[in-house]
Coordinates of C-alpha atoms and ligand atoms in Angstrom, one line a residue:
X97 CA 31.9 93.9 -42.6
X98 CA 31.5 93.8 -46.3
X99 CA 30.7 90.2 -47.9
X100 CA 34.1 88.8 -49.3
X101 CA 32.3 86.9 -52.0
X102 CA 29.1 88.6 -53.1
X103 CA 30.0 87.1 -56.8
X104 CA 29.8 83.3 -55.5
X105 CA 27.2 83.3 -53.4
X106 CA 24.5 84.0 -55.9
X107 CA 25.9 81.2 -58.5
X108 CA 23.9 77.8 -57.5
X109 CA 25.7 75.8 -60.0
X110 CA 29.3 76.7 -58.9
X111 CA 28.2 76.5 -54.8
X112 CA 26.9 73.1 -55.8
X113 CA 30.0 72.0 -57.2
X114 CA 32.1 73.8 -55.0
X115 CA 30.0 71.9 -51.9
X116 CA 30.9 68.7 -53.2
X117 CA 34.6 69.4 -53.2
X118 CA 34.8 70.6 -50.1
X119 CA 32.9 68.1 -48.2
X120 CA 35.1 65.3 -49.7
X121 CA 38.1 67.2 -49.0
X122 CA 37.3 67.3 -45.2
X123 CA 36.7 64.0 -45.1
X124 CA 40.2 63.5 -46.7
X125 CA 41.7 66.1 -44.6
X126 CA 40.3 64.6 -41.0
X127 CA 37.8 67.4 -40.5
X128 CA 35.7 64.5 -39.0
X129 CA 33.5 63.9 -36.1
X130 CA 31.7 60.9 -34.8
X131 CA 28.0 60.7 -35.2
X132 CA 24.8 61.7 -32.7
X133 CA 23.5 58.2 -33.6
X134 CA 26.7 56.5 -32.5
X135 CA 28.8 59.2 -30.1
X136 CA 31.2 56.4 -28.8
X137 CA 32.0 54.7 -32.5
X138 CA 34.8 55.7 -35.0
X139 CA 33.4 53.4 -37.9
X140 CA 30.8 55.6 -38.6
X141 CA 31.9 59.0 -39.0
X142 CA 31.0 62.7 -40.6
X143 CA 32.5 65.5 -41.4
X144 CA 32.3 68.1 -38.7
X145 CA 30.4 71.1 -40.3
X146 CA 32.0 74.0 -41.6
X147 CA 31.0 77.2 -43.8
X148 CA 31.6 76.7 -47.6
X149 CA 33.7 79.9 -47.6
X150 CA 36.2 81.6 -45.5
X151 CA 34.6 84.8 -43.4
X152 CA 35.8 87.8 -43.9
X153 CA 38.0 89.6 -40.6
X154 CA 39.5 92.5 -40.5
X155 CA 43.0 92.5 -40.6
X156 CA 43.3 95.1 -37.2
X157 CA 41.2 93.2 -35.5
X158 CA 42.7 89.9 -36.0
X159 CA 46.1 91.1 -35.1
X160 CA 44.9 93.0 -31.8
X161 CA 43.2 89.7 -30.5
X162 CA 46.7 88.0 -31.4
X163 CA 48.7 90.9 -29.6
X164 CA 46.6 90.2 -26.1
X165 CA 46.8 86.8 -25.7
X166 CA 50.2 86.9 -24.3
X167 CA 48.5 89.2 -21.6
X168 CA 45.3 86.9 -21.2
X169 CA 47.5 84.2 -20.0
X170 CA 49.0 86.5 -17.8
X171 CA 45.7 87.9 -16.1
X172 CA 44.6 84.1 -16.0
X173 CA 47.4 82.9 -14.3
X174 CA 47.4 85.5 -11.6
X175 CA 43.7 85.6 -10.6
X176 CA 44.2 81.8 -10.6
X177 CA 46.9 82.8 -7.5
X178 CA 45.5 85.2 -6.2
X179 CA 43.0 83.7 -3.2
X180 CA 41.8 86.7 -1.9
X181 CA 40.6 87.5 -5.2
X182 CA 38.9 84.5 -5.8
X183 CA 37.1 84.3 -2.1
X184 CA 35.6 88.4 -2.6
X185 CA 34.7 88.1 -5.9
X186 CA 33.2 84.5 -5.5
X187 CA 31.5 85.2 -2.2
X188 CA 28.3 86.1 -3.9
X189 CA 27.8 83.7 -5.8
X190 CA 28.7 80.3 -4.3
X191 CA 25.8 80.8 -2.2
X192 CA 23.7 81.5 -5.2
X193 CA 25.2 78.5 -7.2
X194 CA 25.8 75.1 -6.2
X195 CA 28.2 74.2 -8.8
X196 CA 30.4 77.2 -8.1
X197 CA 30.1 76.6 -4.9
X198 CA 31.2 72.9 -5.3
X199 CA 34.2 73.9 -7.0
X200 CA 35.2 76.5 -4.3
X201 CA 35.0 74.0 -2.2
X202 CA 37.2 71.6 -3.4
X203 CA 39.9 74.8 -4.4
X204 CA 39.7 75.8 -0.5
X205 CA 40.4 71.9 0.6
X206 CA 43.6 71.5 -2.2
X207 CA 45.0 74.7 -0.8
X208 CA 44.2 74.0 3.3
X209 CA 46.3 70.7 2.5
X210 CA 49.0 72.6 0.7
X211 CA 49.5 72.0 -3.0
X212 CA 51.8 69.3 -4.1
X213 CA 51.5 70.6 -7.5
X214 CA 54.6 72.4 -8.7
X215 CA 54.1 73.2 -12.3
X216 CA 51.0 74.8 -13.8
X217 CA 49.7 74.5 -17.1
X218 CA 47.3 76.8 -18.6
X219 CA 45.6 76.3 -22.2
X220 CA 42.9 78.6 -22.8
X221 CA 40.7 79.9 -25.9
X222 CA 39.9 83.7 -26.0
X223 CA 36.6 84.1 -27.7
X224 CA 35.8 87.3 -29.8
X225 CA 33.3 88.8 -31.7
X226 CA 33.4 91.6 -34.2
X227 CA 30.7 95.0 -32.7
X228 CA 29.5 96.7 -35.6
X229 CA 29.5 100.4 -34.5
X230 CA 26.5 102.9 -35.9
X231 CA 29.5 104.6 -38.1
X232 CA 30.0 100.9 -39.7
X233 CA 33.3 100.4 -37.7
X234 CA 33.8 97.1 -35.9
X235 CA 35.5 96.8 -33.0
X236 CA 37.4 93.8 -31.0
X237 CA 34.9 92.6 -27.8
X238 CA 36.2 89.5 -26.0
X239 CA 32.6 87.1 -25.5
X240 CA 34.9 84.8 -22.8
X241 CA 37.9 83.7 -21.8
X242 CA 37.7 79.3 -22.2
X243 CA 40.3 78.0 -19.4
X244 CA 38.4 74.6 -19.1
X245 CA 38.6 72.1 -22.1
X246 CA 38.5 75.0 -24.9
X247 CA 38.2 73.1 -27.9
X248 CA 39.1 72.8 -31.7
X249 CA 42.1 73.5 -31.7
X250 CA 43.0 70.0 -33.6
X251 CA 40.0 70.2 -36.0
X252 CA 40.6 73.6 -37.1
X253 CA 44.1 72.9 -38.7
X254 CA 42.4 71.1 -41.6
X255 CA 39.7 74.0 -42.4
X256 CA 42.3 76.3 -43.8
X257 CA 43.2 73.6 -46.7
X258 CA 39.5 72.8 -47.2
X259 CA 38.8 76.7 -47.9
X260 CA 42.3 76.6 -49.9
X261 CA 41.1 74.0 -52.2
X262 CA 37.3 75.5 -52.2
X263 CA 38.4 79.2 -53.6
X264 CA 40.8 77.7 -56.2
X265 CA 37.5 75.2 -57.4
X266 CA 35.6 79.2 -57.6
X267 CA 38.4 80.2 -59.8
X268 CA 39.7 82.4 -56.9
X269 CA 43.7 81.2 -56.7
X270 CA 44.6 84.8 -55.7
X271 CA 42.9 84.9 -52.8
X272 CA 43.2 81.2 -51.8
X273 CA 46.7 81.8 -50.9
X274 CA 46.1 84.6 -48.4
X275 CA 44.5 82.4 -46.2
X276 CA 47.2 81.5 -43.1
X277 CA 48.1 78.5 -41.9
X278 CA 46.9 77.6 -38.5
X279 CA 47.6 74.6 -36.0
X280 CA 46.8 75.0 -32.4
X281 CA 47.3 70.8 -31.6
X282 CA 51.0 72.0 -31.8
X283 CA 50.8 75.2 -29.7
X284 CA 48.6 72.9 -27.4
X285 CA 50.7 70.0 -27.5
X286 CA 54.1 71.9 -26.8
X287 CA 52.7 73.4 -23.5
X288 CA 51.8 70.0 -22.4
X289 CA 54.8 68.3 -23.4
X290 CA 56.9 71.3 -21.4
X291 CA 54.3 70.6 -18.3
X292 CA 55.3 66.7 -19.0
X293 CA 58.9 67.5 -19.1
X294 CA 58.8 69.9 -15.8
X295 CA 57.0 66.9 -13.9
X296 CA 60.5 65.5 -14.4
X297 CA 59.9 61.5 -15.1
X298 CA 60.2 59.7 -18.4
X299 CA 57.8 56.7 -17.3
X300 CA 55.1 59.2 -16.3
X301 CA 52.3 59.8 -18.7
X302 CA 49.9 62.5 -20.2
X303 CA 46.1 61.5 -19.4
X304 CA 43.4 63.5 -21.0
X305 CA 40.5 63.4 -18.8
X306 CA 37.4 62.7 -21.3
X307 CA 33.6 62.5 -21.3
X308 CA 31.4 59.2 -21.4
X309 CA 30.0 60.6 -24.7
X310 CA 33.2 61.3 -27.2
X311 CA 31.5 62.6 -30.5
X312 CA 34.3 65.1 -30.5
X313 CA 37.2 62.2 -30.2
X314 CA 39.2 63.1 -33.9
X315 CA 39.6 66.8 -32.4
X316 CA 41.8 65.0 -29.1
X317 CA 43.1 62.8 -31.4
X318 CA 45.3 65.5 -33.0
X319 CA 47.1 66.9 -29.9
X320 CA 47.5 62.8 -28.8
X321 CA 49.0 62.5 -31.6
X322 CA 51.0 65.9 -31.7
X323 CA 52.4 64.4 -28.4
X324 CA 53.1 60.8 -29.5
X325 CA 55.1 62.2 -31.9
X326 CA 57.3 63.6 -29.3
X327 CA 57.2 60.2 -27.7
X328 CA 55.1 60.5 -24.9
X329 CA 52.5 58.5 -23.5
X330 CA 49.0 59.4 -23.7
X331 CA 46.2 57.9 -21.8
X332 CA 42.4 58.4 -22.3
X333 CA 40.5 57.9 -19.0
X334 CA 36.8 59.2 -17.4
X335 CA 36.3 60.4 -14.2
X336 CA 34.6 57.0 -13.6
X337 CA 38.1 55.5 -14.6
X338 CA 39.9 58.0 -11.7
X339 CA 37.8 56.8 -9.0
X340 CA 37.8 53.0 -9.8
X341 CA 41.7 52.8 -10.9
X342 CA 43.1 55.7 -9.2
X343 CA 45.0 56.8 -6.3
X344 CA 47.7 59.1 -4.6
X345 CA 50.8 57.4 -3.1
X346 CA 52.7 59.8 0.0
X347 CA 54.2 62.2 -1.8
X348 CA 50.3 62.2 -3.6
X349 CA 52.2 61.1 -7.1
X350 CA 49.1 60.1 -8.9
X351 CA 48.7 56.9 -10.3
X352 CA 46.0 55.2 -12.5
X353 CA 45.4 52.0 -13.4
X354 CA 49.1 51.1 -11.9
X355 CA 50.4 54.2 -14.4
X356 CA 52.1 57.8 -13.2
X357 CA 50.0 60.9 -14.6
X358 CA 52.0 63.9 -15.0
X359 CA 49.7 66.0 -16.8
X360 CA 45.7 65.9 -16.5
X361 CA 44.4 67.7 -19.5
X362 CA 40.8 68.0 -18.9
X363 CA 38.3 67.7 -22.1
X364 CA 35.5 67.2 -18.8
X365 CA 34.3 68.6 -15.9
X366 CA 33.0 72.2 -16.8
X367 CA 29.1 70.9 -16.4
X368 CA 27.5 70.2 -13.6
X369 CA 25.4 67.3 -14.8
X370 CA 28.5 65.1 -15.5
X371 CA 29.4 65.1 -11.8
X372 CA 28.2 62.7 -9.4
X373 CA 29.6 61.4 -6.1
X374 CA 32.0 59.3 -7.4
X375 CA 32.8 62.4 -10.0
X376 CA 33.4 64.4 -7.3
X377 CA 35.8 62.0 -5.2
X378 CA 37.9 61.9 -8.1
X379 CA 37.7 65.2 -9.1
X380 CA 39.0 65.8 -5.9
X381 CA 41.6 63.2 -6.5
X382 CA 43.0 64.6 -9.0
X383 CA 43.1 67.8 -7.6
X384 CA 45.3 67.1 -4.5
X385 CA 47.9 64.9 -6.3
X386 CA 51.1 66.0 -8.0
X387 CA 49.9 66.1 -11.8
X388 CA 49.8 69.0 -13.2
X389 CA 46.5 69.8 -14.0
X390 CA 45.2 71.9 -17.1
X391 CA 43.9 73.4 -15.6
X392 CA 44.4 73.4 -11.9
X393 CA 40.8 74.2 -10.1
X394 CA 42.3 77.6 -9.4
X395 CA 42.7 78.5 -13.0
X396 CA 38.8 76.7 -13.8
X397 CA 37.4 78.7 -11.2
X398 CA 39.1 82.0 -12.9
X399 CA 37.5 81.6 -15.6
X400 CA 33.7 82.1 -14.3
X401 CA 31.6 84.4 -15.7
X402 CA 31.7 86.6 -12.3
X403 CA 35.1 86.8 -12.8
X404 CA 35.2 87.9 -16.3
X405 CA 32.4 90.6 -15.1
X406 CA 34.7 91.8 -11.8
X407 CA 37.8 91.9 -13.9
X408 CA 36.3 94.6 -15.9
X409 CA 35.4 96.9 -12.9
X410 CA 38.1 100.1 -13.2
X411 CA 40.8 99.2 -10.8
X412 CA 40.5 95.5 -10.7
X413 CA 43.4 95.0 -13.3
X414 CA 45.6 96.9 -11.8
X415 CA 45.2 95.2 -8.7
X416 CA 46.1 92.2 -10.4
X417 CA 48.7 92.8 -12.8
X418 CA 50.6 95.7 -10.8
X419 CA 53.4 97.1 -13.3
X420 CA 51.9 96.8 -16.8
X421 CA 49.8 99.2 -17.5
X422 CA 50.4 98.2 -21.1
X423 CA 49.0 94.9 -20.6
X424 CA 46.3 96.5 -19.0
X425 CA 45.4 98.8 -21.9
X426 CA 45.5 96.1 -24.1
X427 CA 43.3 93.9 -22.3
X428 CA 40.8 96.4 -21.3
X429 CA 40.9 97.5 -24.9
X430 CA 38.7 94.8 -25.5
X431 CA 35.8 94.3 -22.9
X432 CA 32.6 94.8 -23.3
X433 CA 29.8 95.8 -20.8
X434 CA 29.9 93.4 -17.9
X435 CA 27.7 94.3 -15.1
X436 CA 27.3 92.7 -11.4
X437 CA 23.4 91.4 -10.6
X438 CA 24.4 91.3 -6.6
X439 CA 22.4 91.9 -4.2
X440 CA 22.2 96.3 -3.6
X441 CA 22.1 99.1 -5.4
X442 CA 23.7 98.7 -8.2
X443 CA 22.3 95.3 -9.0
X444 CA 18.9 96.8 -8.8
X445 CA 19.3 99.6 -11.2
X446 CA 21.0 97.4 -13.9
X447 CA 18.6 94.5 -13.9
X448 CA 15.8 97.5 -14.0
X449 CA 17.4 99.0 -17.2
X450 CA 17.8 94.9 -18.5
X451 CA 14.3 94.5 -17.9
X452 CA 13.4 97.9 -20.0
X453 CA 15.2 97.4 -22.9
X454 CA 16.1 93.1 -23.0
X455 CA 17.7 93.6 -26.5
X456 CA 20.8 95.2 -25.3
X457 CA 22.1 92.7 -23.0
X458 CA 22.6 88.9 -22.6
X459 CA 22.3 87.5 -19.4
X460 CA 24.5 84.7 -18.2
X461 CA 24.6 82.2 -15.4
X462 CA 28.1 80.5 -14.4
X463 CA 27.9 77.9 -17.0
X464 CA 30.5 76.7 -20.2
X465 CA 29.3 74.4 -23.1
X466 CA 26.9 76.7 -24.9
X467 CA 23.2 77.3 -24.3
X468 CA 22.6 78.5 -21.4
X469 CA 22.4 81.8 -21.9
X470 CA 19.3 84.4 -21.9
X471 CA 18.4 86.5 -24.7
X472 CA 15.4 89.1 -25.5
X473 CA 11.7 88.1 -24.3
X474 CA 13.2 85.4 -22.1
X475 CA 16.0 87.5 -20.5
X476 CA 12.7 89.9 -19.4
X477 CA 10.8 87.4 -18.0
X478 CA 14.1 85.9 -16.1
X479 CA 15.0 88.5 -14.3
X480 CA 11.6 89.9 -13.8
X481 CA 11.1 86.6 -12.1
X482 CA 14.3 86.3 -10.2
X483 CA 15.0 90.5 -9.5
X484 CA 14.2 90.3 -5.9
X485 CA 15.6 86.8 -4.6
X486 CA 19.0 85.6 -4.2
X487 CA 19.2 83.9 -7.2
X488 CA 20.0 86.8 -9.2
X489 CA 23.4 86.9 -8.1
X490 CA 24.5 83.4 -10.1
X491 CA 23.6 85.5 -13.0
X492 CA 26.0 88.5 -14.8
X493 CA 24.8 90.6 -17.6
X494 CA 26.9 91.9 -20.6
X495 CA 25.8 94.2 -23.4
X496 CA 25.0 92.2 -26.5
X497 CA 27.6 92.3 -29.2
X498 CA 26.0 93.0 -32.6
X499 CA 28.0 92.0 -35.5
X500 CA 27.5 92.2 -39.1
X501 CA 26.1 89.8 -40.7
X502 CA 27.2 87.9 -44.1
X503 CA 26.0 85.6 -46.2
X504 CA 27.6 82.1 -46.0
X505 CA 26.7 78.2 -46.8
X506 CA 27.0 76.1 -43.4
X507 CA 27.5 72.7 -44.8
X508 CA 26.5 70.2 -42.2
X509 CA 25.3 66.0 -42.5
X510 CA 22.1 65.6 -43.8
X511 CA 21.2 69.5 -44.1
X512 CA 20.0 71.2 -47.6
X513 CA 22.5 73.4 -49.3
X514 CA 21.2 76.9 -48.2
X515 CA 22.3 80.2 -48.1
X516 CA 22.4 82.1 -44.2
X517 CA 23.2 85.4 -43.0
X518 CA 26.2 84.6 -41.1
X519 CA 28.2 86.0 -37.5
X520 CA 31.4 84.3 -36.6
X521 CA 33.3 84.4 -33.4
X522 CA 37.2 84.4 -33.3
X523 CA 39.1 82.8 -31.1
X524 CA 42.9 82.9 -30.3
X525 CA 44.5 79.8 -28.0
X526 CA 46.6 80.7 -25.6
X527 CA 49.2 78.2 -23.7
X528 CA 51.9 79.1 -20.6
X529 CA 53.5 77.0 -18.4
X530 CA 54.9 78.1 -15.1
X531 CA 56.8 76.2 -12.7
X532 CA 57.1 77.8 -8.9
X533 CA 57.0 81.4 -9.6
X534 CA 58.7 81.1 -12.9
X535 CA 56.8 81.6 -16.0
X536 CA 58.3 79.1 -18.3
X537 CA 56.3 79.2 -21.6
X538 CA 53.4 82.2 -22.6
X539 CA 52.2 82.5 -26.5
X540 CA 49.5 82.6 -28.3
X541 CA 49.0 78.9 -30.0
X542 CA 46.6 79.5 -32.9
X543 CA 43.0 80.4 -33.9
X544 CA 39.4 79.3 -34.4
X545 CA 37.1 81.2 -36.4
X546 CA 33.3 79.9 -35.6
X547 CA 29.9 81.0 -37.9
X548 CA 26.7 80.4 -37.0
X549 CA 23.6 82.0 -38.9
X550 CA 22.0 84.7 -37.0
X551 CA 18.6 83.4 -36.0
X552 CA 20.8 81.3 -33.0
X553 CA 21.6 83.7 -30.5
X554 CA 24.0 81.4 -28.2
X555 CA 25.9 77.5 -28.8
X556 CA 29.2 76.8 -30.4
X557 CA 29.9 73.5 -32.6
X558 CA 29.6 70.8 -30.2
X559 CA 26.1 72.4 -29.6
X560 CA 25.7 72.1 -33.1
X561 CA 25.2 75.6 -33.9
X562 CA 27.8 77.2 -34.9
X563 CA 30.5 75.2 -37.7
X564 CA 34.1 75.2 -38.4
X565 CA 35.4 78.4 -40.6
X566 CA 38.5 79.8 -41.5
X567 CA 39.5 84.1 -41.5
X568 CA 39.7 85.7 -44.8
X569 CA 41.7 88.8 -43.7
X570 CA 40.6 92.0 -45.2
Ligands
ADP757 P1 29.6 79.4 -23.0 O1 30.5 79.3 -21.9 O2 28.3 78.7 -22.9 O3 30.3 79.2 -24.3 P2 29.6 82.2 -23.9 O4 29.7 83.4 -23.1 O5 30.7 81.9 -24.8 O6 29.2 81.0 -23.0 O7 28.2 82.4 -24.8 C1 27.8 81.4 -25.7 C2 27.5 82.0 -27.1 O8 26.5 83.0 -26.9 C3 28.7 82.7 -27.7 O9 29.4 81.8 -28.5 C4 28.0 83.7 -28.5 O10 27.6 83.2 -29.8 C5 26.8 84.1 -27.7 N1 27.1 85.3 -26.9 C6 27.6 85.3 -25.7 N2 27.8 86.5 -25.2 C7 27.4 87.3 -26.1 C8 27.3 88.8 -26.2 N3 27.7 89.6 -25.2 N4 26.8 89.3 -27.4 C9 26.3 88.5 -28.4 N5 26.4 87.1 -28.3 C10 26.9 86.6 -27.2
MG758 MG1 31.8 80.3 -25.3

């Protein structure tokens, strides 16, 4: 992709100033988060990083990831039914991963018992980066589909203005007001205040499930706030809150600390090191009652990366979404190489090609949060270590996307003002709320642009890689 703003970038004086105005104007917008020295305080607080200037995107790109979210939600939300599915394609690796495993377990409990939980709630993030062909061309490849706590869709709403304001400081109005407005806490709060409504009772109250460490708390703060507005009750609890103050009366209602939950919104619960017994008791809690959860275990599960890699086997999609093969295009449209590491054949020869040439592929166990995945030297000695034992099979491979790098300024707390060849990674939010068999609510909620410099091969903005940005469409 061609560098939007090859004049600025090389102009210390007007990046300096242009720095300063920005920063401030986060702060004054609420592009804020809490502080590593103080995770769990709001009276010391930073900005949350961002670039100084908007990336470039391609226009037809942009729209395409737009035009697919409607059918993301859709695949989600049938794999998440679909337990035959789940079982075949998870087989493998629950006995290869404990965590997966953990979770199956629970989802095959909830659904022995018979669910009590009538209305479902999906919010995910569909993550994309932009794969520079050898003609120059980029083209769409989805990274991963987010259906567990996908995040920034609150802080993102104030980046657009900051950029706004930046590009009118660089004496660039013109293009300052062709960047799009954007605000996901709606789109996010509207499917939860439809989930609320379904639940069918006004006393009953919307509980976001949150960590022990809450550095990301201002990001929350603006769907709480989207869904105060709308005059309903929010409640912040921890799992160690559920399994001291909660509990399931006999038609498993759920109530904690003496309140009805109608919706659990999880922010927690996609890393295994957060779960201990206790975690797990209330986990499974939570899972049996009558809330609606967002999302359900079903719908957490469906977004492992050995599903993501089965989905793209031919066939699979059309198992799942019989009828549309319009949707299917779409979807398919975007995938990249996703290959299985089982046990056999097939496993064998791709982890043999992996091994000969590490700098195509990324390796990736069934983890969320950023950096855990495997890259180059260390994706060779990986497998080479793990190619004949059981343990390969908690692992998928993908090709590696290469993008085209631009130059950028990630302004972050305490950090020199230094310019770093930049790749971002769209994302588009997607919401839909079903009830029974009837899909209620499907759209596509909003974006999130992410830039990181390109010596970091893996980690998003909580893992303090990557930093906030905004699409300059060209
Ligand atoms: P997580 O669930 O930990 O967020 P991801 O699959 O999103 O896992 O990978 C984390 C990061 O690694 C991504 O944000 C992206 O920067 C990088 N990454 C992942 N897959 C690829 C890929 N196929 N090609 C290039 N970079 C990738
Ligand atoms: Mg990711």
């Amino acid at each position: 992709m061609a560098a939007a703003w090859q004049d600025v970038v090389r102009d210390a004086a007007a990046v300096r100033e242009a720095a300063a105005v920005a920063v401030d104007a986060a702060l004054l917008a609420g592009g804020l988060m809490r502080t590593g020295e103080q995770p769990n305080a709001s009276d010391v607080v930073n900005f949350a990083p961002f670039t100084l200037l908007p990336s470039a995107v391609p226009q037809a790109l942009f729209e395409q990831a737009y035009a697919v979210q409607q059918d993301f939600n859709l695949l989600v939300d049938a794999v998440s039914q679909n337990k035959e599915f789940l079982e075949q394609t998870l087989a493998s690796t629950i006995k290869a991963d404990d965590f997966t495993a953990r979770l199956f377990r629970i989802y095959m409990q909830v659904l022995e018992e018979g669910l009590a939980q009538t209305v479902f709630l999906g919010i995910n993030r569909s993550d994309y980066m932009f794969d520079c062909g050898l003609d120059g061309t980029a083209a769409l490849r989805q990274i991963e589909i987010n259906t567990i706590a996908a995040s920034f869709g609150g802080l993102t709403s104030r980046t657009a203005d900051v950029h706004r304001l930046v590009l009118k400081v660089l004496g660039k109005t013109e293009e300052a007001s062709r960047l799009l407005p954007n605000s996901p806490a709606k789109g996010l709060a509207l499917g939860i205040a439809k989930a609320w409504e379904l639940y069918g009772s006004q006393k009953a109250v919307v509980m976001f499930l949150v960590e022990e460490v809450q550095r990301n708390i201002f990001d929350q703060r603006c769907v709480e706030n989207e869904l105060w507005n709308r005059n309903i009750r929010v409640v912040r609890k921890r799992f160690r809150d559920v399994f001291e103050q909660g509990s399931l009366d006999a038609s498993r209602r759920l109530y904690v600390d003496g309140q009805e939950v109608a919706v659990v919104y999880y922010r927690e619960g996609y890393m295994p090191h957060i779960y201990n017994q206790q975690s797990w008791e209330a986990r499974l809690l939570l899972e049996r009652s009558r809330a609606v959860k967002c999302p359900d275990i079903a719908t957490q599960l469906a977004g492992t990366k050995k599903v993501q890699q089965e989905l793209s086997r031919l066939g699979t999609l059309e198992k799942l979404l019989p009828g549309q093969p319009e949707a299917i295009a779409r979807i398919r449209a975007t995938f990249a190489g996703l290959y299985s590491l089982d046990e056999g054949e097939e496993g064998d020869r791709i982890a043999a090609t992996a091994i000969a040439d590490p700098n195509r592929f990324v390796l990736k166990p069934q983890r969320e949060g950023g950096g855990n995945n495997l890259y180059g030297e260390e994706l060779r000695e990986v497998l080479e270590k793990i190619k004949d034992s059981p343990e390969r099979t908690s692992y998928i491979l993908m090709d590696k996307i290469k993008p085209q790098p631009a130059p950028n300024y990630l302004l972050r707390a305490h950090s020199p003002l230094q310019v770093s060849e930049c790749i971002s990674e769209l994302g588009i939010f997607g919401v839909y709320v079903r009830q029974g068999q009837k899909l209620v609510l499907n759209r596509a909620a909003g974006h999130l642009l992410r830039t990181k410099a390109i010596e970091h091969a893996d980690g998003g903005v909580a893992a303090g890689v990557a930093v906030l940005d905004t699409p300059y469409l060209v």
